[in-house]
Short mmCIF file of C-alpha atoms in Angstrom, two decimals:
data_model
loop_
_atom_site.label_atom_id
_atom_site.label_comp_id
_atom_site.label_asym_id
_atom_site.label_seq_id
_atom_site.Cartn_x
_atom_site.Cartn_y
_atom_site.Cartn_z
CA MET A 298 -3.20 -2.96 67.65
CA SER A 299 -5.84 -1.55 64.92
CA ASN A 300 -8.54 -3.98 63.24
CA LYS A 301 -8.79 -1.75 60.67
CA LYS A 302 -8.75 -3.95 57.56
CA GLN A 303 -5.62 -3.50 55.08
CA ILE A 304 -6.68 -2.70 51.74
CA TYR A 305 -4.12 -3.52 48.56
CA LYS A 306 -4.83 -0.83 46.29
CA PRO A 307 -4.43 -2.72 42.67
CA LYS A 308 -2.69 -0.62 40.25
CA PRO A 309 -1.33 -1.91 36.35
CA ILE A 310 1.55 -4.38 35.73
CA SER A 311 3.49 -2.38 33.13
CA GLY A 312 3.81 -3.95 30.24
CA PHE A 313 0.49 -6.03 31.25
CA PRO A 314 -2.10 -4.13 28.81
CA GLU A 315 -5.91 -5.01 29.78
CA TRP A 316 -8.83 -3.04 28.54
CA LEU A 317 -11.97 -1.61 29.65
CA PRO A 318 -14.96 -3.52 27.88
CA ASN A 319 -15.89 -0.80 25.09
CA GLU A 320 -12.24 -1.07 24.10
CA ARG A 321 -12.72 -5.27 24.11
CA ILE A 322 -15.77 -5.17 22.23
CA VAL A 323 -13.36 -3.37 19.43
CA GLU A 324 -10.75 -5.57 20.38
CA GLN A 325 -13.06 -9.05 19.61
CA GLN A 326 -13.85 -7.08 16.30
CA TRP A 327 -10.44 -6.94 14.98
CA PHE A 328 -10.09 -10.75 15.96
CA ASN A 329 -12.88 -11.99 14.16
CA HIS A 330 -12.09 -9.95 11.13
CA ILE A 331 -8.69 -11.16 10.90
CA ARG A 332 -9.64 -15.00 11.63
CA ALA A 333 -12.93 -14.60 8.93
CA THR A 334 -9.92 -13.28 6.45
CA PHE A 335 -6.99 -16.00 7.36
CA GLU A 336 -9.98 -18.68 6.82
CA ARG A 337 -11.05 -17.17 3.56
CA TYR A 338 -8.14 -18.44 2.29
CA GLY A 339 -7.77 -22.20 3.70
CA TYR A 340 -5.70 -21.35 6.79
CA CYS A 341 -6.90 -23.44 9.81
CA SER A 342 -6.40 -22.83 13.27
CA ILE A 343 -4.47 -24.40 16.07
CA GLU A 344 -3.32 -23.37 19.16
CA THR A 345 -0.45 -24.49 21.15
CA PRO A 346 0.09 -24.31 25.06
CA SER A 347 1.39 -20.94 26.34
CA VAL A 348 4.54 -22.68 27.61
CA GLU A 349 7.59 -24.69 25.48
CA ALA A 350 10.23 -26.99 27.34
CA LEU A 351 13.13 -24.82 27.02
CA ASP A 352 14.76 -26.99 25.78
CA VAL A 353 12.73 -26.36 22.62
CA ILE A 354 12.97 -23.09 22.17
CA ASN A 355 17.30 -23.33 22.84
CA ALA A 356 17.14 -25.88 19.96
CA LYS A 357 16.11 -23.47 17.09
CA GLY A 358 15.39 -19.86 17.82
CA GLY A 359 18.09 -17.44 19.61
CA ASP A 360 19.74 -15.19 17.51
CA GLY A 361 23.94 -14.61 17.68
CA GLU A 362 23.71 -12.25 20.26
CA ALA A 363 21.00 -13.71 22.57
CA ASP A 364 18.86 -11.01 22.97
CA VAL A 365 16.12 -13.37 22.57
CA ASP A 366 17.24 -15.66 25.30
CA LYS A 367 17.48 -12.41 27.64
CA GLU A 368 13.32 -11.86 26.99
CA ILE A 369 12.15 -15.19 27.75
CA TYR A 370 10.03 -15.97 30.97
CA VAL A 371 10.83 -19.16 32.53
CA LEU A 372 7.76 -21.10 35.04
CA GLU A 373 9.00 -22.56 37.77
CA ARG A 374 6.48 -23.16 40.78
CA LEU A 375 7.40 -20.98 43.80
CA HIS A 376 7.81 -23.87 46.03
CA LYS A 377 9.72 -26.12 43.78
CA GLU A 378 10.49 -28.71 46.02
CA GLU A 379 14.68 -29.40 45.98
CA GLY A 380 15.90 -31.87 43.19
CA ASP A 381 12.55 -31.74 41.41
CA LYS A 382 13.21 -33.17 37.97
CA ASP A 383 10.65 -31.46 35.94
CA ALA A 384 11.00 -30.06 32.66
CA ARG A 385 11.49 -26.61 32.96
CA LEU A 386 9.29 -24.32 31.02
CA ALA A 387 9.25 -20.98 29.27
CA LEU A 388 6.45 -18.71 27.74
CA HIS A 389 6.93 -18.80 24.56
CA PHE A 390 8.47 -15.62 23.00
CA ASP A 391 6.35 -15.88 19.37
CA GLN A 392 4.41 -18.75 17.65
CA THR A 393 7.04 -19.53 15.46
CA ILE A 394 8.76 -22.04 17.23
CA PRO A 395 6.14 -23.37 18.77
CA LEU A 396 5.10 -23.82 15.49
CA ALA A 397 7.68 -26.10 14.07
CA ARG A 398 7.76 -28.30 17.51
CA TYR A 399 3.84 -28.79 16.78
CA VAL A 400 4.67 -29.79 13.52
CA ALA A 401 7.26 -32.34 14.21
CA GLN A 402 5.20 -33.69 16.86
CA HIS A 403 2.23 -34.07 14.65
CA PHE A 404 4.20 -35.12 11.53
CA ASN A 405 2.32 -38.09 11.08
CA ASP A 406 -1.58 -36.72 11.48
CA LEU A 407 -0.82 -33.32 8.96
CA ILE A 408 -1.93 -33.12 5.71
CA PHE A 409 0.70 -30.93 3.65
CA PRO A 410 1.10 -28.06 2.91
CA PHE A 411 0.15 -27.23 5.96
CA LYS A 412 -1.64 -24.05 6.53
CA ARG A 413 -2.29 -22.86 10.14
CA TYR A 414 -3.42 -19.54 11.98
CA GLN A 415 -2.65 -18.89 15.43
CA ILE A 416 -4.12 -15.79 17.45
CA GLN A 417 -2.50 -16.08 20.40
CA ARG A 418 -0.15 -14.41 23.58
CA VAL A 419 3.22 -13.90 23.62
CA TRP A 420 5.83 -13.21 26.55
CA ARG A 421 8.90 -11.03 26.49
CA GLY A 422 10.48 -9.39 29.03
CA GLU A 423 11.21 -6.14 27.18
CA ARG A 424 11.17 -2.87 28.18
CA PRO A 425 7.88 -1.71 28.17
CA GLN A 426 7.23 1.58 25.95
CA ALA A 427 4.61 2.99 23.36
CA GLY A 428 3.98 -0.22 21.12
CA ARG A 429 5.73 -2.25 23.13
CA PHE A 430 4.37 -4.67 25.68
CA ARG A 431 5.68 -7.74 27.61
CA GLU A 432 2.29 -9.56 27.23
CA PHE A 433 0.71 -9.02 23.35
CA TYR A 434 -0.96 -10.68 21.20
CA GLN A 435 -0.05 -11.74 17.83
CA CYS A 436 -1.94 -13.02 14.70
CA ASP A 437 0.49 -15.55 12.83
CA ILE A 438 -0.11 -17.54 8.96
CA ASP A 439 2.39 -20.06 7.82
CA VAL A 440 2.45 -22.65 5.27
CA ILE A 441 4.95 -25.42 5.81
CA ASN A 442 5.46 -28.51 3.12
CA VAL A 443 7.56 -31.55 2.54
CA ASP A 444 11.16 -30.84 1.05
CA ASN A 445 9.56 -27.81 -1.22
CA LEU A 446 7.26 -24.85 -0.35
CA PRO A 447 6.11 -23.11 -3.73
CA LEU A 448 7.34 -19.49 -4.20
CA HIS A 449 3.69 -18.65 -4.62
CA PHE A 450 3.06 -18.74 -0.89
CA ASP A 451 5.72 -16.11 -0.28
CA GLY A 452 3.39 -13.97 -2.31
CA GLU A 453 0.38 -14.70 -0.76
CA MET A 454 1.14 -14.03 2.97
CA PRO A 455 1.59 -9.63 1.74
CA ALA A 456 -1.67 -10.17 0.15
CA ILE A 457 -3.68 -11.43 2.69
CA ILE A 458 -1.81 -8.93 5.16
CA TRP A 459 -2.65 -6.10 2.96
CA GLU A 460 -6.68 -7.03 2.74
CA ILE A 461 -6.87 -7.25 6.88
CA LEU A 462 -4.81 -4.09 7.40
CA SER A 463 -6.85 -1.87 4.88
CA SER A 464 -10.03 -2.86 6.17
CA LEU A 465 -9.55 -3.04 9.88
CA PRO A 466 -12.00 -1.08 11.92
CA GLY A 467 -10.15 2.81 12.59
CA MET A 468 -7.46 2.08 10.03
CA ASP A 469 -9.19 4.37 7.41
CA GLY A 470 -6.54 7.21 6.83
CA GLU A 471 -3.95 5.53 7.71
CA LYS A 472 -0.95 4.76 5.59
CA ILE A 473 0.69 1.32 5.25
CA GLN A 474 3.47 0.27 3.27
CA ILE A 475 4.63 -3.48 3.26
CA ARG A 476 8.31 -3.72 2.96
CA ILE A 477 9.66 -6.74 1.36
CA SER A 478 13.38 -7.81 0.51
CA ASN A 479 14.94 -11.51 0.31
CA ARG A 480 17.95 -12.70 2.27
CA LYS A 481 19.79 -14.13 -0.35
CA ILE A 482 20.47 -10.73 -2.08
CA LEU A 483 22.22 -9.76 0.89
CA MET A 484 23.97 -12.69 1.80
CA GLY A 485 25.29 -13.32 -2.03
CA PHE A 486 26.98 -9.82 -2.14
CA LEU A 487 28.43 -10.53 0.96
CA ASP A 488 29.76 -14.08 0.04
CA SER A 489 31.12 -12.03 -3.15
CA LEU A 490 33.28 -9.58 -1.60
CA ASN A 491 36.87 -10.19 -2.00
CA ILE A 492 38.88 -8.19 0.93
CA PRO A 493 42.52 -7.08 0.46
CA ASN A 494 44.86 -8.43 2.89
CA GLU A 495 48.45 -6.74 3.86
CA ASP A 496 50.33 -9.02 1.24
CA GLU A 497 48.17 -7.86 -1.45
CA SER A 498 45.96 -11.44 -1.36
CA THR A 499 42.45 -11.54 -0.85
CA SER A 500 40.23 -12.86 1.82
CA LYS A 501 36.30 -14.05 1.67
CA VAL A 502 34.12 -13.07 4.13
CA ASP A 503 33.54 -15.42 7.26
CA PRO A 504 30.47 -17.07 7.01
CA ASN A 505 30.36 -16.72 10.84
CA LEU A 506 29.95 -13.38 10.56
CA ILE A 507 27.41 -12.94 8.42
CA PRO A 508 24.58 -13.45 10.76
CA LYS A 509 25.83 -10.40 12.56
CA ILE A 510 26.32 -8.19 9.79
CA LEU A 511 22.84 -9.20 8.86
CA ARG A 512 21.17 -7.82 11.75
CA ASP A 513 23.35 -4.62 11.45
CA ILE A 514 22.47 -3.50 8.46
CA ASP A 515 18.69 -4.25 9.51
CA LYS A 516 19.00 -1.73 11.94
CA LEU A 517 19.65 0.67 8.91
CA ASP A 518 16.72 2.93 9.37
CA LYS A 519 17.06 2.82 13.29
CA LEU A 520 20.54 3.58 13.41
CA GLY A 521 21.76 5.27 10.40
CA GLN A 522 24.32 4.54 7.86
CA LYS A 523 27.33 6.20 9.93
CA ILE A 524 27.06 3.37 12.54
CA VAL A 525 25.74 1.07 11.07
CA LEU A 526 29.13 1.07 8.82
CA GLN A 527 30.98 1.48 11.99
CA ARG A 528 29.47 -1.81 13.66
CA ILE A 529 30.37 -3.58 10.29
CA GLU A 530 33.93 -2.54 10.51
CA GLU A 531 34.46 -3.20 14.26
CA THR A 532 32.63 -6.51 13.26
CA PHE A 533 35.58 -7.23 10.62
CA ILE A 534 38.24 -6.05 12.88
CA GLN A 535 37.50 -8.61 15.88
CA ALA A 536 37.36 -10.94 13.82
CA GLY A 537 41.19 -10.17 12.46
CA TYR A 538 40.50 -8.41 8.99
CA ARG A 539 42.86 -5.70 8.59
CA SER A 540 42.12 -3.75 5.69
CA SER A 541 38.85 -1.67 6.07
CA VAL A 542 35.31 -2.94 4.22
CA GLN A 543 33.59 -0.07 4.72
CA ASN A 544 34.26 1.02 0.83
CA LEU A 545 33.23 -2.51 0.15
CA ILE A 546 30.20 -2.22 1.92
CA VAL A 547 28.93 1.30 1.14
CA PRO A 548 27.60 0.83 -2.63
CA PHE A 549 25.25 -1.90 -1.03
CA VAL A 550 24.16 0.65 1.78
CA GLU A 551 23.18 3.12 -0.29
CA LEU A 552 20.89 0.67 -2.61
CA CYS A 553 19.27 -0.44 0.78
CA LYS A 554 18.26 3.39 1.00
CA ILE A 555 16.02 3.55 -1.89
CA LYS A 556 12.55 1.71 -2.13
CA TYR A 557 11.73 -0.33 -5.54
CA SER A 558 8.11 -0.54 -6.95
CA SER A 559 8.51 -3.58 -9.02
CA GLY A 560 11.53 -6.54 -9.38
CA ASN A 561 12.85 -4.61 -12.57
CA GLU A 562 13.29 -1.82 -11.19
CA LEU A 563 15.33 -3.32 -8.19
CA GLU A 564 17.40 -5.50 -10.95
CA ASP A 565 18.25 -2.50 -12.61
CA ALA A 566 19.94 -0.77 -9.77
CA LEU A 567 21.73 -3.32 -9.01
CA VAL A 568 23.19 -4.02 -12.62
CA GLY A 569 23.92 -0.62 -13.01
CA CYS A 570 26.39 -0.52 -9.77
CA LYS A 571 29.65 -1.10 -10.85
CA ASP A 572 31.12 -2.47 -7.29
CA ILE A 573 28.45 -5.07 -6.99
CA ASP A 574 28.74 -8.58 -8.13
CA THR A 575 25.37 -9.40 -9.87
CA SER A 576 26.73 -12.74 -11.34
CA HIS A 577 26.84 -14.40 -8.01
CA PRO A 578 24.70 -17.44 -7.86
CA THR A 579 22.95 -16.73 -4.40
CA LEU A 580 22.67 -12.85 -4.85
CA LYS A 581 20.79 -13.84 -8.27
CA GLU A 582 18.46 -16.28 -7.09
CA GLY A 583 17.46 -13.91 -4.40
CA VAL A 584 16.68 -11.16 -7.23
CA GLU A 585 14.85 -13.53 -9.42
CA GLU A 586 12.61 -14.89 -6.09
CA LEU A 587 12.07 -11.08 -4.85
CA SER A 588 10.82 -10.16 -8.38
CA PHE A 589 8.35 -13.11 -9.05
CA VAL A 590 6.96 -12.24 -5.50
CA MET A 591 6.67 -8.31 -6.64
CA GLU A 592 5.13 -9.98 -9.88
CA GLN A 593 2.77 -11.75 -7.37
CA LEU A 594 1.25 -8.58 -5.65
CA SER A 595 1.25 -6.23 -8.95
CA HIS A 596 -2.78 -6.01 -7.82
CA LEU A 597 -2.50 -4.02 -5.08
CA PRO A 598 -2.32 -0.45 -4.97
CA GLU A 599 0.52 1.73 -6.08
CA GLY A 600 2.75 1.96 -2.99
CA ALA A 601 1.49 -0.92 -0.98
CA VAL A 602 3.97 -3.10 -1.34
CA VAL A 603 7.58 -1.97 -2.38
CA ALA A 604 10.97 -3.70 -2.61
CA ASP A 605 13.46 -2.64 0.15
CA LEU A 606 17.03 -4.03 0.66
CA SER A 607 17.14 -3.11 4.25
CA ILE A 608 15.06 -5.04 5.48
CA VAL A 609 16.38 -8.33 7.27
CA ARG A 610 15.12 -9.49 10.06
CA GLY A 611 16.55 -10.10 12.77
CA LEU A 612 16.58 -13.54 13.73
CA ASP A 613 18.53 -16.41 12.11
CA TYR A 614 16.33 -18.85 10.72
CA TYR A 615 14.90 -16.39 7.80
CA THR A 616 16.41 -17.86 4.60
CA GLY A 617 14.75 -16.01 1.77
CA THR A 618 12.09 -13.61 1.54
CA VAL A 619 11.62 -11.55 4.47
CA TYR A 620 8.53 -8.54 5.16
CA GLU A 621 8.17 -5.30 7.57
CA THR A 622 4.95 -3.86 7.07
CA VAL A 623 5.03 0.11 8.23
CA PHE A 624 3.34 3.17 8.80
CA LEU A 625 4.47 5.86 6.46
CA ASP A 626 3.74 8.70 8.63
CA ASP A 627 4.92 7.25 11.44
CA PRO A 628 7.98 4.98 10.22
CA GLY A 629 9.90 5.32 13.91
CA TYR A 630 6.72 3.55 15.34
CA GLY A 631 8.49 0.09 13.81
CA SER A 632 6.93 -2.79 12.31
CA ILE A 633 3.46 -3.66 12.82
CA CYS A 634 3.80 -6.82 10.48
CA SER A 635 6.75 -9.15 9.90
CA GLY A 636 7.92 -12.29 8.92
CA GLY A 637 9.40 -14.12 6.11
CA ARG A 638 10.63 -17.74 4.74
CA TYR A 639 12.46 -20.04 6.78
CA ASP A 640 13.81 -23.58 4.92
CA ASP A 641 14.80 -25.83 7.60
CA LEU A 642 13.17 -24.46 11.00
CA ALA A 643 11.67 -27.45 12.44
CA SER A 644 15.29 -29.34 11.51
CA SER A 645 15.79 -29.26 15.20
CA TYR A 646 12.95 -31.78 16.08
CA ILE A 647 12.60 -34.20 13.13
CA ASN A 648 14.78 -35.45 10.69
CA LYS A 649 12.75 -33.98 7.86
CA THR A 650 13.04 -30.79 5.55
CA LEU A 651 10.27 -28.76 6.48
CA PRO A 652 10.82 -25.46 4.48
CA GLY A 653 8.14 -22.68 5.61
CA VAL A 654 6.98 -18.95 5.06
CA GLY A 655 5.15 -16.95 7.39
CA ILE A 656 3.88 -13.67 8.86
CA SER A 657 2.83 -12.04 12.04
CA ILE A 658 0.72 -9.28 12.65
CA GLY A 659 1.84 -7.39 15.84
CA PHE A 660 -1.93 -7.32 16.88
CA SER A 661 -1.61 -5.59 20.07
CA ARG A 662 0.70 -2.62 19.12
CA LEU A 663 -1.16 -1.97 16.40
CA PHE A 664 -4.46 -2.08 18.26
CA ASP A 665 -2.88 0.00 21.15
CA ARG A 666 -1.49 2.86 18.25
CA LEU A 667 -4.89 3.07 16.88
CA ARG A 668 -6.90 2.89 20.55
CA VAL A 669 -4.76 5.97 22.02
CA LYS A 670 -5.00 8.12 18.79
CA GLY A 671 -8.62 7.98 19.24
CA LYS A 672 -9.32 5.97 15.85
CA LEU A 673 -11.29 3.11 17.64
CA ASP A 674 -15.55 3.15 17.83
CA THR A 675 -15.69 2.53 21.69
CA ARG A 676 -18.89 3.76 22.14
CA ARG A 677 -20.20 0.29 22.67
CA HIS A 678 -19.95 -0.51 26.26
CA SER A 679 -21.90 -3.92 25.56
CA PRO A 680 -22.29 -6.32 22.81
CA ALA A 681 -26.23 -6.17 23.27
CA ASP A 682 -28.78 -4.89 20.05
CA ILE A 683 -31.32 -4.53 22.10
CA LEU A 684 -32.68 -3.86 25.63
CA ILE A 685 -36.00 -4.64 26.49
CA THR A 686 -37.55 -2.62 29.04
CA SER A 687 -39.99 -2.95 31.83
CA PRO A 688 -43.13 -1.00 33.38
CA HIS A 689 -42.80 1.04 35.96
CA ILE A 690 -44.24 -0.73 39.21
CA PRO A 691 -43.52 1.29 42.55
CA SER A 692 -42.42 -0.77 44.69
CA ASP A 693 -44.77 0.37 47.56
CA THR A 694 -47.65 -0.66 45.15
CA ASP A 695 -46.25 -4.22 44.47
CA PRO A 696 -44.19 -6.37 47.35
CA ALA A 697 -42.62 -8.32 44.41
CA ALA A 698 -40.93 -4.91 43.51
CA HIS A 699 -38.22 -5.21 45.62
CA ALA A 700 -35.33 -4.09 44.10
CA PRO A 701 -33.95 -0.36 45.13
CA ASN A 702 -35.51 2.68 43.34
CA THR A 703 -32.93 3.60 40.82
CA ASP A 704 -34.31 6.79 39.96
CA ALA A 705 -33.60 7.93 43.96
CA ALA A 706 -32.06 11.27 43.81
CA SER A 707 -28.83 10.06 45.39
CA ASN A 708 -27.93 8.64 42.62
CA THR A 709 -25.41 10.07 39.92
CA ALA A 710 -26.99 12.61 37.65
CA ILE A 711 -27.44 11.98 34.03
CA ALA A 712 -25.46 14.56 32.18
CA SER A 713 -27.90 17.14 30.36
CA SER A 714 -27.00 16.32 26.91
CA THR A 715 -27.98 12.67 27.83
CA ALA A 716 -31.24 14.18 29.61
CA ALA A 717 -32.32 16.72 26.21
CA SER A 718 -31.94 13.20 24.12
CA LEU A 719 -33.65 11.34 26.04
CA ASP A 720 -36.54 13.90 26.48
CA THR A 721 -37.87 12.95 22.98
CA ALA A 722 -38.60 9.16 23.89
CA THR A 723 -42.16 8.35 24.50
CA ALA A 724 -43.52 5.83 26.11
CA PRO A 725 -45.06 2.45 23.99
CA ASN A 726 -48.47 3.03 21.90
CA THR A 727 -51.08 2.32 24.15
CA SER A 728 -54.12 2.59 21.03
CA ASP A 729 -56.94 -0.35 21.25
CA THR A 730 -54.83 -1.67 18.05
CA ALA A 731 -54.42 -5.73 17.64
CA SER A 732 -51.03 -7.10 18.87
CA SER A 733 -48.79 -8.82 16.61
CA THR A 734 -47.20 -10.26 19.51
CA PRO A 735 -47.56 -13.72 20.30
CA ALA A 736 -50.21 -14.51 23.30
CA ALA A 737 -49.24 -13.31 26.34
CA PRO A 738 -48.89 -15.84 29.34
CA ASN A 739 -52.05 -18.06 30.56
CA THR A 740 -52.30 -16.10 34.15
CA ASP A 741 -54.43 -18.95 35.28
CA SER A 742 -51.15 -20.72 35.65
CA SER A 743 -48.38 -17.34 36.03
CA PRO A 744 -47.58 -15.71 38.70
CA SER A 745 -50.30 -13.15 40.03
CA SER A 746 -47.61 -10.12 40.85
CA PRO A 747 -48.05 -7.04 38.11
CA THR A 748 -43.97 -7.59 38.27
CA GLN A 749 -43.59 -11.31 38.27
CA ILE A 750 -46.25 -11.29 34.84
CA ALA A 751 -44.37 -8.15 33.57
CA LEU A 752 -40.61 -9.70 33.75
CA CYS A 753 -42.02 -13.22 31.84
CA LYS A 754 -43.62 -11.40 29.33
CA MET A 755 -39.96 -9.20 29.18
CA GLN A 756 -37.91 -12.69 28.94
CA GLU A 757 -40.70 -14.11 26.59
CA VAL A 758 -39.65 -11.27 24.29
CA GLY A 759 -36.26 -11.39 24.64
CA ARG A 760 -36.04 -15.24 23.74
CA ILE A 761 -38.13 -14.68 20.71
CA LEU A 762 -35.46 -11.98 19.52
CA ARG A 763 -32.32 -14.42 20.92
CA LYS A 764 -33.69 -16.97 18.52
CA ARG A 765 -33.59 -14.53 15.46
CA GLY A 766 -29.96 -13.98 16.40
CA PHE A 767 -29.95 -10.80 18.44
CA ASN A 768 -28.10 -9.73 21.59
CA VAL A 769 -30.56 -9.17 23.89
CA GLU A 770 -30.55 -7.49 26.92
CA VAL A 771 -33.46 -7.37 29.46
CA TRP A 772 -34.06 -4.61 32.01
CA HIS A 773 -33.28 -5.99 35.75
CA ASN A 774 -36.28 -4.58 37.92
CA THR A 775 -39.68 -2.90 37.50
CA THR A 776 -38.94 0.17 40.12
CA ALA A 777 -37.12 2.29 37.30
CA LYS A 778 -38.87 4.85 35.58
CA LEU A 779 -38.55 4.78 31.40
CA LYS A 780 -36.10 7.76 31.64
CA ARG A 781 -33.58 5.86 33.90
CA GLN A 782 -33.25 2.74 31.32
CA LEU A 783 -33.07 4.95 28.33
CA ALA A 784 -29.99 6.62 29.81
CA TYR A 785 -28.73 3.24 30.24
CA ALA A 786 -29.09 2.37 27.09
CA GLU A 787 -27.15 5.14 25.96
CA LYS A 788 -24.73 4.94 27.94
CA LYS A 789 -24.07 1.25 27.13
CA GLY A 790 -24.31 1.95 23.42
CA ILE A 791 -27.04 -0.10 22.97
CA PRO A 792 -28.23 1.06 19.47
CA TYR A 793 -32.50 -0.20 20.04
CA VAL A 794 -34.63 -0.07 22.87
CA TRP A 795 -37.76 -2.26 22.67
CA PHE A 796 -40.77 -2.10 24.58
CA PRO A 797 -42.83 -4.78 25.15
CA PRO A 798 -47.03 -3.67 25.29
CA PHE A 799 -48.08 -4.20 29.36
CA GLU A 800 -51.63 -3.84 28.24
CA ASP A 801 -54.00 -5.77 26.04
CA GLY A 802 -54.13 -5.26 22.90
CA ALA A 803 -51.42 -2.98 22.53
CA ASP A 804 -48.30 -3.16 20.47
CA HIS A 805 -44.44 -3.74 20.58
CA GLU A 806 -42.39 -0.93 19.63
CA VAL A 807 -38.44 -0.53 18.98
CA LYS A 808 -36.77 2.95 19.23
CA ASN A 809 -33.46 3.41 17.63
CA MET A 810 -31.01 5.05 19.93
CA ASP A 811 -29.36 6.96 17.24
CA SER A 812 -32.00 8.61 14.79
CA GLY A 813 -34.65 8.53 17.67
CA LYS A 814 -37.05 7.16 15.66
CA GLN A 815 -40.18 5.03 17.13
CA VAL A 816 -42.42 2.99 15.49
CA SER A 817 -44.53 -0.47 15.97
CA ALA A 818 -42.90 -3.98 15.54
CA ASP A 819 -43.25 -7.47 15.69
CA PRO A 820 -40.55 -9.30 18.04
CA ALA A 821 -40.75 -12.57 15.24
CA LYS A 822 -40.77 -10.76 12.01
CA TRP A 823 -38.61 -7.09 12.99
CA SER A 824 -35.27 -6.22 11.37
CA PRO A 825 -32.84 -2.89 11.90
CA ASP A 826 -33.88 -1.72 8.58
CA GLU A 827 -37.41 -1.13 9.38
#
């Protein structure tokens, strides 16, 4: 029998991404950028548990085809005891349902309108593919009020999103467009239809069919007009309608293929279509609301926001304004930011009318797209602004310098391009000039080893710089030569290297790793602009 240790070779789990440190640094920069923008508009941060009771999710959130239900991860203990009566838990598939539960549960402690943002992971059991993950981050903002929510907030959502997306690191040159519609327009149109019967009478559209029709219209860009109309026709036939409805639906579908730059332009198109009853109150209300929102966004660049009647959104809880955001150069990638208005999402959890509007950035799919395209600046492998170097003290001259010599030939060779740039590095100036550093530690009470004295001085400089707000890494031994330390800083993308004075009367010096410029500096006063 072999005594050889069994090794499990780790491998990625499909749909569950993880980033290297240099990618994670950029991801954190994105989070900070998004968080700061949300807060500039007065949104407060909350965080809900990763799980919700399955009853909470089932109470509100599934659509008619139960597509969402198929994607929910249920959480159970591996060794659950028989007859265990613990509530069944599920990882949340979005952050809207947890928000509704949160508002209902904490209703008496919240101040309305309640403006919140949430940056958390969500989980969906869908097939992993480009831009589609099973675990991913969403960045949500929502406003919820009691009884009535001013339409002003419907216009604020896309304004915030445009401000974020147009200034995210790596988004330069990306052409994005926010597309807005209002569900009331399509719902009013469907309700206005008079479908012929065989006896020459007419019938209205069964309200129970409308959610299914809305979902089919929502797939117009993906499936095309022909397939969408066929699916709508099949829905009516299965419901018992005998006459074809395609000719009745086509005029509206044709308008769905056009992007409108203003509410007035959309209204003119609807009025100009004789087969659409624009006097229907629900349709009319939807047009007025959409026109108001578009007017609120008129300050954005031309083409940044358009009205698009094909935008419906698949979940049933949306009742008015709806949003999607796409790459104009890659519309097939799908929406990277979407949301809408819901009139009464929390009614399953509390006997209150709590209308709201919200929008969500599909953070992970957006981040991954730019990562794959090489548009993210991932040169930094460390958050450190400064690396403090050590003097080279060979271990055979100082027993305290016990770390292995990292300059041994067996170590990985430094790339020739890196070595060339490091050849220009100079040792710190040791001319007999007055030192601007605070006095060195009193050697009467300090360790006598040269290595320990050097390390204490390095740590002292690090403390001074950190107190001033810099992120500082201190080199970890005194056996490495300067060239090795500079190579380390360059590989990690640390922009500045600091040389403390290890001789009496010498100056501190700092080297800019990008420009190669090396100057005298005072750790108590130095600025990167110098």
